[in-house]
Amino acid sequence: VRSFWSVTLATLAKDIRLEWRSKDALNAMLFFSLLVVVIFVFSFDPLAEESRHIVGGLVWVAFLFAAVVALNQTWARELRNQVLDAYRVSPASANSLFVAKVLGNFLLVTLLEGLMAPLFVVFYNLRVLGPAWQLIPVGLLGTWALVVNGTFFAAMSLRTRSRELMLPLLLFPISIPAVLGMVAATTAILTGDNPAHFYIVLLLTYDVVFTTACIGLFGTVLQAE
Amino acid sequence: MKKAFPILAALTAIFLAYAFYQAMFVAPTDALQGDVYRIIYYHVPSAWTAFLLFFVNFVASVQYLARAKASTQRAANWVVIVIGLVAAIAPFIPPVKQQLPVGLYPSSVATTGVMIAAMYFLVGRYFPGEALDVLAVTTAEVGVVFCTIVLVTGPIWARPVWGIWWAPGDIRLTSTLVLWLIYVSYLVLRRFSDGAQTPKLAAVLAIFGALDVPLVYFSIWFFRTQHPQPVIGGGGSMDPRMLHVLLISWMAFLCFGFLVCWCRYRLEVLQREVAEAEAMESLSERGTGAVAPKRSLPLSGVPR
């Protein structure tokens, strides 16, 4: 068990260090989601009241697209110099690699969301009418839902032709219930019309089910030859 | 087996024609909807056939992954046996019995459960090795076709009856659409990945899809309890004469689906044999050691 976490932490530390030095993924994601926000602002010019109803959808669409940018780069780094092949023949557990990658992506996407959320507030003149603190669990659970499946499917699309294209095609259909939960929860909190508990429970269920499935099946995907 | 094919094809054609006659001329006209409702005889059988095919795809995918290791296969077998036993016994226990919706008999629930378990073992018994993967491709492709029929006929009916093409918040509509999307992405994955890893990756995706569909169902269920909407479809029991025609139509569609699956299965087996023979030929010296492709028949012969 100790070696599992030591491998996980080592991989995570390596990824964070690489990202800190290059800032490739973060810059690309930030600029990309900034563009999405600006395009949305031009496309919809809503009143404050209307914007409460649509911002939930816009925020998560922007984050979903930005997350795909980051997720596509997750494994590409390991392909150079056959790092992934070396990992495959090493005795380290496949899941420790997976967990490290998920945690790395989770930190990255959460950081992005923290930086982008104020922009949405500014552009759309948002004032939250419901209990605002609930946005934190919704954000964390929703991000986890996107990232855990996204990392898994990024590993899967690594084995396909035109892999950058494959990831959204695999990820989006499976993510529909999670996206529905996030958007509905965010809208419920922003408008204060109804409680968001249902959706938080839904997101939690989604996270538990798919985290279990990913951990159970990642070895198969990594070793598939 | 090969001789049975044209016979079955002829029988299916007759059966489909009979079902069409029954649906158009024999079944009574609906009191409220008029003749528009008759599309149900194509819509509902297609839906049931599509769901059945997707379920076979899921079973084949689970079998395929479980078979990779002897220990996982044993564990999976026991899990399926336990599921079958629980499904056979639980519906008769009084507290569970009370939970069943009206009109659903405990015996029918038990039969369904046992049949699901039996299907798992039958699929494993008759589709050894790569044949499971051929079965998975076949059922996914044919299932997507039937599911497309469902998604096209639905709005055609809904427009005159509900006044709208599509009801975004409805459980059945949304979960069928998501199921369709998942299986289209399954087919895209199969197309874009090449080599020996395709079956495994596809099987993994099929399992993710199967986990996703109940969650879609629940998410819309919450959605609906939050925002009440007009209850759509279903409502009330069906005239027995209509139900009779519907079942005939479903039988015809099942025969048709089976026939199409058979064709596709045979085609896939042949394609794989050709690919294999070509690979062998390019390995061995030209003209001397060419390996003749083995002749095999669908459902009896099995690709290596």
Coordinates of C-alpha atoms in Angstrom, one line a residue:
Chain A
V1 CA 0.0 0.0 0.0
R2 CA 2.8 2.3 0.8
S3 CA 4.5 1.7 -2.5
F4 CA 1.2 2.4 -4.3
W5 CA 1.1 5.9 -2.8
S6 CA 4.8 6.5 -3.2
V7 CA 4.5 5.8 -6.9
T8 CA 1.4 7.9 -7.1
L9 CA 3.0 10.9 -5.3
A10 CA 6.2 10.6 -7.3
T11 CA 4.3 10.7 -10.6
L12 CA 2.1 13.5 -9.4
A13 CA 5.1 15.5 -8.3
K14 CA 6.8 15.0 -11.6
D15 CA 3.7 16.1 -13.5
I16 CA 3.3 19.2 -11.4
R17 CA 6.9 20.1 -11.7
L18 CA 6.8 19.7 -15.5
E19 CA 3.6 21.8 -15.7
W20 CA 5.1 24.4 -13.4
R21 CA 8.1 24.8 -15.6
S22 CA 6.3 24.8 -19.0
K23 CA 2.8 26.0 -18.1
D24 CA 1.7 24.6 -21.5
A25 CA -1.6 23.1 -20.5
L26 CA -2.6 25.9 -18.1
N27 CA -1.9 28.7 -20.5
A28 CA -3.7 26.9 -23.3
M29 CA -6.7 26.1 -21.1
L30 CA -6.9 29.6 -19.7
F31 CA -6.8 31.4 -23.0
F32 CA -9.2 28.9 -24.6
S33 CA -11.8 29.3 -21.8
L34 CA -11.3 33.0 -21.9
L35 CA -12.2 32.9 -25.7
V36 CA -15.2 30.8 -25.0
V37 CA -16.4 33.3 -22.3
V38 CA -15.9 36.2 -24.7
I39 CA -17.8 34.5 -27.5
F40 CA -20.6 33.7 -25.2
V41 CA -20.8 37.3 -24.0
F42 CA -21.0 38.4 -27.6
S43 CA -23.6 35.8 -28.5
F44 CA -25.9 36.3 -25.6
D45 CA -26.5 39.7 -24.1
P46 CA -28.8 38.9 -21.2
L47 CA -30.3 40.9 -18.4
A48 CA -29.1 40.0 -14.9
E49 CA -32.2 38.0 -14.2
E50 CA -31.9 35.9 -17.4
S51 CA -28.2 35.4 -17.0
R52 CA -28.8 33.5 -13.8
H53 CA -30.8 30.9 -15.7
I54 CA -28.2 30.4 -18.5
V55 CA -24.9 30.9 -16.8
G56 CA -24.9 27.5 -15.2
G57 CA -24.9 25.9 -18.7
L58 CA -22.3 28.4 -20.1
V59 CA -19.9 27.9 -17.3
W60 CA -19.9 24.2 -17.5
V61 CA -19.7 24.1 -21.3
A62 CA -16.6 26.4 -21.1
F63 CA -15.0 24.2 -18.4
L64 CA -15.8 21.0 -20.3
F65 CA -14.1 22.3 -23.5
A66 CA -11.2 23.6 -21.5
A67 CA -10.8 20.3 -19.6
V68 CA -10.6 18.4 -22.9
V69 CA -7.6 20.6 -23.9
A70 CA -5.8 19.6 -20.7
L71 CA -6.9 16.0 -20.8
N72 CA -5.6 15.5 -24.3
Q73 CA -2.1 16.4 -23.1
T74 CA -2.2 14.1 -20.1
W75 CA -0.7 11.0 -21.8
A76 CA 0.9 12.6 -24.8
R77 CA 3.9 13.5 -22.5
E78 CA 4.4 9.9 -21.6
L79 CA 4.6 8.7 -25.2
R80 CA 7.9 10.5 -25.9
N81 CA 10.9 8.3 -25.2
Q82 CA 8.5 5.3 -24.6
V83 CA 7.8 6.3 -21.0
L84 CA 4.4 4.6 -21.1
D85 CA 5.9 1.3 -22.4
A86 CA 8.5 1.4 -19.7
Y87 CA 5.7 1.9 -17.2
R88 CA 3.8 -1.0 -18.6
V89 CA 6.7 -3.5 -18.0
S90 CA 7.5 -2.1 -14.6
P91 CA 6.0 -3.8 -11.5
A92 CA 4.3 -0.6 -10.4
S93 CA 0.5 -0.8 -10.1
A94 CA -1.3 0.6 -13.1
N95 CA -3.8 2.3 -10.9
S96 CA -1.2 4.4 -9.1
L97 CA -0.3 5.9 -12.4
F98 CA -4.0 6.5 -13.1
V99 CA -4.7 8.1 -9.7
A100 CA -1.7 10.3 -10.1
K101 CA -2.9 11.5 -13.5
V102 CA -6.4 12.1 -12.2
L103 CA -5.2 14.1 -9.3
G104 CA -2.9 16.2 -11.5
N105 CA -5.7 17.0 -13.9
F106 CA -8.1 17.7 -11.0
L107 CA -5.7 20.2 -9.6
L108 CA -5.2 21.8 -13.0
V109 CA -8.9 22.1 -13.9
T110 CA -9.8 23.3 -10.4
L111 CA -7.2 26.0 -10.6
L112 CA -8.6 27.0 -14.0
E113 CA -12.1 27.1 -12.6
G114 CA -11.0 29.3 -9.7
L115 CA -9.4 31.7 -12.1
M116 CA -12.3 31.8 -14.6
A117 CA -15.2 32.0 -12.1
P118 CA -14.6 35.7 -11.3
L119 CA -14.7 36.5 -15.0
F120 CA -18.2 35.0 -15.4
V121 CA -19.3 37.0 -12.4
V122 CA -17.9 40.2 -14.0
F123 CA -19.2 39.6 -17.5
Y124 CA -22.7 38.6 -16.5
N125 CA -23.2 40.8 -13.4
L126 CA -24.0 37.7 -11.3
R127 CA -25.4 37.8 -7.9
V128 CA -26.1 34.5 -6.3
L129 CA -29.6 34.2 -4.8
G130 CA -29.3 30.7 -3.3
P131 CA -26.7 29.3 -0.7
A132 CA -23.5 30.2 -2.5
W133 CA -21.3 27.9 -0.5
Q134 CA -23.0 24.9 -2.2
L135 CA -21.2 26.0 -5.4
I136 CA -18.0 24.6 -3.9
P137 CA -19.1 21.0 -3.5
V138 CA -20.9 21.2 -6.9
G139 CA -17.7 22.5 -8.5
L140 CA -15.4 19.9 -6.9
L141 CA -17.7 16.9 -7.6
G142 CA -18.4 18.1 -11.1
T143 CA -14.8 18.6 -11.9
W144 CA -13.9 15.2 -10.5
A145 CA -16.7 13.6 -12.7
L146 CA -15.2 15.2 -15.8
V147 CA -11.6 14.5 -14.9
V148 CA -11.8 10.9 -13.8
N149 CA -13.6 9.8 -16.9
G150 CA -11.6 12.2 -19.1
T151 CA -8.3 10.8 -17.9
F152 CA -9.6 7.2 -18.5
F153 CA -10.9 8.0 -22.0
A154 CA -7.7 9.9 -22.9
A155 CA -5.8 6.8 -22.1
M156 CA -8.2 4.8 -24.3
S157 CA -8.0 7.2 -27.2
L158 CA -4.2 7.0 -27.0
R159 CA -4.7 3.7 -28.9
T160 CA -6.7 5.1 -31.7
R161 CA -6.0 7.1 -34.9
S162 CA -6.6 10.9 -34.6
R163 CA -6.6 10.6 -30.8
E164 CA -7.2 14.3 -30.1
L165 CA -10.5 14.0 -31.9
M166 CA -11.5 10.7 -30.2
L167 CA -11.5 12.0 -26.6
P168 CA -14.5 14.3 -26.8
L169 CA -16.4 11.7 -28.9
L170 CA -16.0 9.2 -26.1
L171 CA -16.2 11.5 -23.1
F172 CA -19.2 13.6 -23.9
P173 CA -21.9 10.9 -24.3
I174 CA -20.8 9.2 -21.0
S175 CA -20.7 12.6 -19.2
I176 CA -24.2 13.6 -20.1
P177 CA -25.7 12.8 -16.7
A178 CA -22.9 14.5 -14.9
V179 CA -23.2 17.6 -17.0
L180 CA -26.9 17.6 -16.5
G181 CA -26.3 17.4 -12.7
M182 CA -23.7 20.2 -12.6
V183 CA -25.8 22.6 -14.8
A184 CA -29.0 21.9 -12.9
A185 CA -27.3 22.3 -9.5
T186 CA -25.5 25.5 -10.5
T187 CA -28.7 27.0 -11.9
A188 CA -30.6 26.0 -8.8
I189 CA -28.1 27.7 -6.6
L190 CA -27.8 30.8 -8.7
T191 CA -31.5 31.4 -9.0
G192 CA -32.3 30.1 -5.5
D193 CA -35.6 28.6 -6.9
N194 CA -35.1 25.1 -5.5
P195 CA -32.6 23.2 -3.4
A196 CA -29.6 21.6 -5.2
H197 CA -29.3 18.6 -2.9
F198 CA -30.7 16.1 -5.5
Y199 CA -28.1 17.1 -8.0
I200 CA -25.2 17.0 -5.5
V201 CA -26.3 13.4 -4.5
L202 CA -26.5 12.6 -8.3
L203 CA -23.0 13.9 -8.9
L204 CA -21.7 12.0 -5.9
T205 CA -23.3 8.8 -7.2
Y206 CA -21.8 9.4 -10.6
D207 CA -18.4 10.0 -9.1
V208 CA -18.4 6.9 -7.0
V209 CA -19.7 4.6 -9.8
F210 CA -17.3 5.8 -12.4
T211 CA -14.3 6.1 -10.1
T212 CA -14.8 2.5 -9.2
A213 CA -15.3 1.5 -12.8
C214 CA -12.1 3.4 -14.0
I215 CA -10.0 1.9 -11.2
G216 CA -11.3 -1.6 -12.0
L217 CA -10.7 -1.3 -15.8
F218 CA -7.7 0.9 -16.1
G219 CA -5.3 -2.0 -16.0
T220 CA -7.1 -3.6 -19.0
V221 CA -6.8 -0.4 -21.0
L222 CA -3.2 0.2 -20.2
Q223 CA -2.2 -3.4 -21.0
A224 CA -4.5 -3.8 -24.1
E225 CA -2.3 -4.9 -26.9
Chain B
M1 CA -27.1 -23.8 -41.2
K2 CA -26.5 -22.1 -44.6
K3 CA -29.6 -23.7 -46.0
A4 CA -31.7 -22.4 -43.2
F5 CA -31.0 -18.9 -44.1
P6 CA -33.2 -18.5 -47.2
I7 CA -36.0 -20.3 -45.5
L8 CA -35.8 -18.0 -42.5
A9 CA -35.6 -15.0 -44.8
A10 CA -38.8 -16.1 -46.6
L11 CA -40.6 -16.7 -43.3
T12 CA -39.5 -13.4 -42.0
A13 CA -40.8 -11.6 -45.1
I14 CA -44.1 -13.3 -44.8
F15 CA -44.2 -12.6 -41.1
L16 CA -43.4 -8.9 -41.6
A17 CA -46.1 -8.7 -44.3
Y18 CA -48.7 -10.3 -42.0
A19 CA -47.7 -7.9 -39.2
F20 CA -48.1 -5.0 -41.6
Y21 CA -51.5 -6.2 -42.6
Q22 CA -52.5 -6.6 -38.9
A23 CA -51.2 -3.2 -38.0
M24 CA -52.8 -1.3 -40.8
F25 CA -56.1 -3.1 -41.3
V26 CA -57.0 -5.4 -38.4
A27 CA -56.0 -3.4 -35.3
P28 CA -58.8 -1.0 -34.2
T29 CA -58.4 2.7 -34.6
D30 CA -57.5 4.6 -31.5
A31 CA -60.4 6.6 -30.0
L32 CA -58.3 9.7 -29.3
Q33 CA -55.4 9.7 -31.7
G34 CA -57.0 8.2 -34.8
D35 CA -54.9 6.4 -37.3
V36 CA -51.7 8.2 -36.3
Y37 CA -51.2 5.8 -33.4
R38 CA -50.5 2.9 -35.8
I39 CA -46.9 4.0 -36.0
I40 CA -46.6 2.4 -32.5
Y41 CA -46.5 -1.0 -34.3
Y42 CA -43.1 0.0 -35.7
H43 CA -41.9 2.3 -33.0
V44 CA -42.3 0.0 -29.9
P45 CA -41.0 -3.3 -31.5
S46 CA -38.0 -1.4 -32.9
A47 CA -37.3 -0.1 -29.4
W48 CA -37.6 -3.5 -27.7
T49 CA -35.4 -5.1 -30.4
A50 CA -32.8 -2.3 -30.0
F51 CA -32.7 -2.7 -26.2
L52 CA -32.4 -6.4 -26.5
L53 CA -29.5 -6.1 -28.9
F54 CA -27.7 -3.6 -26.7
F55 CA -28.2 -5.9 -23.8
V56 CA -26.7 -8.8 -25.7
N57 CA -23.8 -6.5 -26.6
F58 CA -23.3 -5.7 -22.9
V59 CA -23.4 -9.4 -21.9
A60 CA -20.9 -10.2 -24.7
S61 CA -18.6 -7.4 -23.5
V62 CA -18.7 -8.5 -19.9
Q63 CA -17.9 -12.1 -21.0
Y64 CA -15.1 -10.9 -23.2
L65 CA -13.4 -9.0 -20.4
A66 CA -14.1 -11.6 -17.8
R67 CA -12.6 -14.3 -20.0
A68 CA -9.1 -12.6 -19.9
K69 CA -8.2 -14.3 -16.6
A70 CA -9.5 -17.5 -15.1
S71 CA -10.0 -15.9 -11.7
T72 CA -12.1 -13.0 -13.0
Q73 CA -14.2 -15.4 -15.1
R74 CA -15.0 -17.5 -12.0
A75 CA -15.8 -14.4 -10.0
A76 CA -18.1 -13.1 -12.8
N77 CA -19.8 -16.5 -13.1
W78 CA -20.6 -16.5 -9.4
V79 CA -21.8 -12.9 -9.5
V80 CA -24.2 -13.8 -12.3
I81 CA -25.4 -16.9 -10.5
V82 CA -26.1 -14.8 -7.4
I83 CA -28.0 -12.2 -9.5
G84 CA -30.1 -14.9 -11.1
L85 CA -30.9 -16.5 -7.7
V86 CA -31.8 -13.2 -6.0
A87 CA -34.0 -12.2 -9.0
A88 CA -35.7 -15.6 -8.8
I89 CA -36.5 -15.5 -5.1
A90 CA -36.7 -11.8 -4.1
P91 CA -39.9 -10.9 -6.1
F92 CA -41.9 -13.5 -4.0
I93 CA -40.9 -12.1 -0.6
P94 CA -43.8 -10.0 0.6
P95 CA -42.0 -6.7 1.3
V96 CA -40.4 -6.7 -2.1
K97 CA -43.6 -7.9 -3.7
Q98 CA -45.4 -4.8 -2.5
Q99 CA -42.8 -2.6 -4.1
L100 CA -43.5 -4.0 -7.6
P101 CA -45.5 -1.7 -9.8
V102 CA -49.2 -2.6 -10.5
G103 CA -49.5 -5.1 -13.3
L104 CA -46.0 -6.5 -12.9
Y105 CA -46.3 -10.1 -11.6
P106 CA -43.5 -11.5 -9.3
S107 CA -43.3 -14.5 -11.6
S108 CA -42.5 -12.4 -14.6
V109 CA -39.8 -10.5 -12.7
A110 CA -38.3 -13.8 -11.6
T111 CA -38.4 -15.2 -15.1
T112 CA -36.7 -12.2 -16.5
G113 CA -34.0 -12.4 -13.9
V114 CA -33.3 -16.1 -14.5
M115 CA -33.4 -15.5 -18.3
I116 CA -30.8 -12.8 -18.0
A117 CA -28.5 -15.1 -16.0
A118 CA -29.1 -17.9 -18.5
M119 CA -28.3 -15.6 -21.4
Y120 CA -24.9 -14.8 -19.9
F121 CA -24.0 -18.4 -19.8
L122 CA -25.5 -19.3 -23.2
V123 CA -23.6 -16.4 -24.8
G124 CA -20.4 -17.6 -23.2
R125 CA -21.1 -21.2 -24.2
Y126 CA -21.8 -20.7 -27.9
F127 CA -19.5 -17.8 -28.7
P128 CA -16.0 -18.8 -27.6
G129 CA -12.9 -16.7 -28.1
E130 CA -13.1 -13.9 -30.7
A131 CA -16.6 -14.9 -31.7
L132 CA -17.8 -12.9 -28.7
D133 CA -16.3 -9.8 -30.2
V134 CA -17.9 -10.5 -33.5
L135 CA -21.2 -10.8 -31.7
A136 CA -20.5 -7.5 -29.9
V137 CA -19.9 -5.7 -33.2
T138 CA -23.0 -7.2 -34.8
T139 CA -25.4 -6.4 -32.0
A140 CA -24.1 -2.9 -31.6
E141 CA -24.4 -2.0 -35.3
V142 CA -27.9 -3.6 -35.7
G143 CA -29.0 -2.1 -32.4
V144 CA -28.0 1.4 -33.5
V145 CA -30.0 0.9 -36.7
F146 CA -33.1 -0.1 -34.7
C147 CA -32.6 2.7 -32.2
T148 CA -32.4 5.2 -35.1
I149 CA -35.8 3.9 -36.3
V150 CA -37.1 4.5 -32.8
L151 CA -35.7 8.1 -32.6
V152 CA -37.1 8.9 -36.1
T153 CA -40.6 7.4 -35.7
G154 CA -41.0 8.9 -32.2
P155 CA -41.1 12.6 -33.3
I156 CA -43.2 11.8 -36.4
W157 CA -45.8 10.5 -34.0
A158 CA -45.3 13.2 -31.3
R159 CA -45.8 16.1 -33.7
P160 CA -49.5 15.5 -34.4
V161 CA -50.3 14.0 -31.0
W162 CA -48.4 16.2 -28.5
G163 CA -48.0 19.2 -30.8
I164 CA -44.2 19.1 -30.3
W165 CA -41.5 17.1 -32.0
W166 CA -39.4 16.5 -28.9
A167 CA -40.0 16.7 -25.2
P168 CA -36.6 17.6 -23.8
G169 CA -37.3 16.6 -20.2
D170 CA -38.9 13.2 -20.8
I171 CA -37.2 10.2 -19.2
R172 CA -37.7 7.8 -22.1
L173 CA -36.8 10.1 -24.9
T174 CA -33.6 11.4 -23.2
S175 CA -32.4 8.0 -22.1
T176 CA -33.0 6.5 -25.5
L177 CA -31.1 9.4 -27.1
V178 CA -28.2 9.0 -24.7
L179 CA -28.1 5.3 -25.3
W180 CA -28.0 5.9 -29.1
L181 CA -25.2 8.5 -28.6
I182 CA -23.1 6.0 -26.5
Y183 CA -23.4 3.3 -29.0
V184 CA -22.6 5.6 -31.9
S185 CA -19.4 6.6 -30.0
Y186 CA -18.8 2.8 -29.5
L187 CA -18.9 2.3 -33.2
V188 CA -16.7 5.3 -33.8
L189 CA -14.1 3.9 -31.4
R190 CA -14.2 0.6 -33.2
R191 CA -13.6 2.3 -36.5
F192 CA -10.8 4.5 -35.3
S193 CA -8.8 2.0 -33.3
D194 CA -7.0 -0.7 -35.2
G195 CA -5.2 -3.8 -34.3
A196 CA -5.8 -6.4 -31.6
Q197 CA -6.7 -3.9 -28.8
T198 CA -10.0 -2.9 -30.4
P199 CA -12.1 -5.6 -28.8
K200 CA -10.9 -4.9 -25.3
L201 CA -11.3 -1.1 -25.6
A202 CA -14.7 -1.5 -27.1
A203 CA -15.8 -3.9 -24.4
V204 CA -14.6 -1.4 -21.7
L205 CA -16.6 1.3 -23.4
A206 CA -19.7 -0.9 -23.5
I207 CA -19.5 -1.4 -19.7
F208 CA -19.2 2.4 -19.2
G209 CA -22.2 2.9 -21.3
A210 CA -24.2 0.3 -19.4
L211 CA -23.3 2.1 -16.1
D212 CA -24.3 5.4 -17.6
V213 CA -27.8 4.6 -18.7
P214 CA -29.3 4.1 -15.2
L215 CA -27.6 7.4 -14.1
V216 CA -29.2 9.2 -17.1
Y217 CA -32.5 7.7 -16.0
F218 CA -32.1 8.9 -12.4
S219 CA -30.9 12.4 -13.4
I220 CA -34.0 13.0 -15.5
W221 CA -36.1 11.5 -12.8
F222 CA -34.8 14.1 -10.3
F223 CA -35.2 16.7 -13.0
R224 CA -38.9 15.8 -13.4
T225 CA -39.6 15.7 -9.8
Q226 CA -38.2 19.2 -9.6
H227 CA -40.1 20.5 -12.6
P228 CA -43.4 18.7 -13.1
Q229 CA -44.3 18.2 -16.8
P230 CA -47.2 16.7 -18.5
V231 CA -47.1 12.9 -18.2
I232 CA -46.4 11.7 -21.7
G233 CA -47.1 8.3 -23.3
G234 CA -48.0 5.1 -21.5
G235 CA -51.1 6.3 -19.6
G236 CA -53.7 3.6 -19.1
S237 CA -53.8 0.0 -20.3
M238 CA -54.0 -1.1 -23.9
D239 CA -56.9 -2.6 -25.7
P240 CA -56.1 -6.4 -25.9
R241 CA -56.6 -6.5 -29.6
M242 CA -54.0 -3.7 -30.0
L243 CA -51.6 -5.5 -27.7
H244 CA -52.1 -8.7 -29.7
V245 CA -51.1 -6.9 -32.9
L246 CA -48.2 -5.2 -31.1
L247 CA -46.8 -8.6 -30.0
I248 CA -47.2 -10.1 -33.5
S249 CA -45.3 -7.1 -34.8
W250 CA -42.6 -7.5 -32.3
M251 CA -42.2 -11.2 -33.2
A252 CA -41.8 -10.2 -36.8
F253 CA -39.2 -7.5 -35.9
L254 CA -37.3 -10.0 -33.8
C255 CA -37.1 -12.4 -36.7
F256 CA -36.0 -9.6 -38.9
G257 CA -33.4 -8.4 -36.4
F258 CA -32.1 -11.9 -36.0
L259 CA -31.8 -12.3 -39.7
V260 CA -29.9 -9.0 -40.1
C261 CA -27.6 -10.0 -37.2
W262 CA -27.0 -13.3 -38.8
C263 CA -25.9 -11.7 -42.1
R264 CA -23.7 -9.2 -40.4
Y265 CA -22.2 -11.9 -38.2
R266 CA -21.3 -14.0 -41.2
L267 CA -19.9 -11.0 -43.0
E268 CA -17.7 -10.0 -40.1
V269 CA -16.4 -13.6 -39.7
L270 CA -15.6 -13.7 -43.4
Q271 CA -13.9 -10.3 -43.3
R272 CA -11.7 -11.4 -40.5
E273 CA -10.8 -14.6 -42.2
V274 CA -9.8 -12.7 -45.3
A275 CA -7.7 -10.3 -43.3
E276 CA -6.1 -13.2 -41.5
A277 CA -5.4 -15.0 -44.8
E278 CA -3.9 -11.9 -46.3
A279 CA -1.7 -11.5 -43.3
M280 CA -0.6 -15.1 -43.5
E281 CA 0.1 -14.8 -47.2
S282 CA 2.3 -11.8 -46.8
L283 CA 4.2 -13.6 -44.1
S284 CA 4.8 -16.8 -46.1
E285 CA 6.7 -16.8 -49.4
R286 CA 4.7 -15.7 -52.3
G287 CA 3.1 -18.6 -54.3
T288 CA 4.5 -21.4 -52.2
G289 CA 3.2 -21.3 -48.7
A290 CA -0.1 -19.5 -49.1
V291 CA -2.6 -20.6 -46.5
A292 CA -6.1 -21.3 -47.8
P293 CA -8.7 -19.6 -45.7
K294 CA -10.7 -22.0 -43.6
R295 CA -14.3 -22.3 -44.6
S296 CA -16.6 -21.6 -41.7
L297 CA -20.3 -21.2 -41.3
P298 CA -22.0 -18.7 -39.1
L299 CA -23.2 -19.8 -35.7
S300 CA -21.5 -23.2 -36.1
G301 CA -18.1 -22.2 -37.3
V302 CA -16.0 -19.9 -35.1
P303 CA -13.3 -17.5 -36.1
R304 CA -10.0 -18.2 -34.4

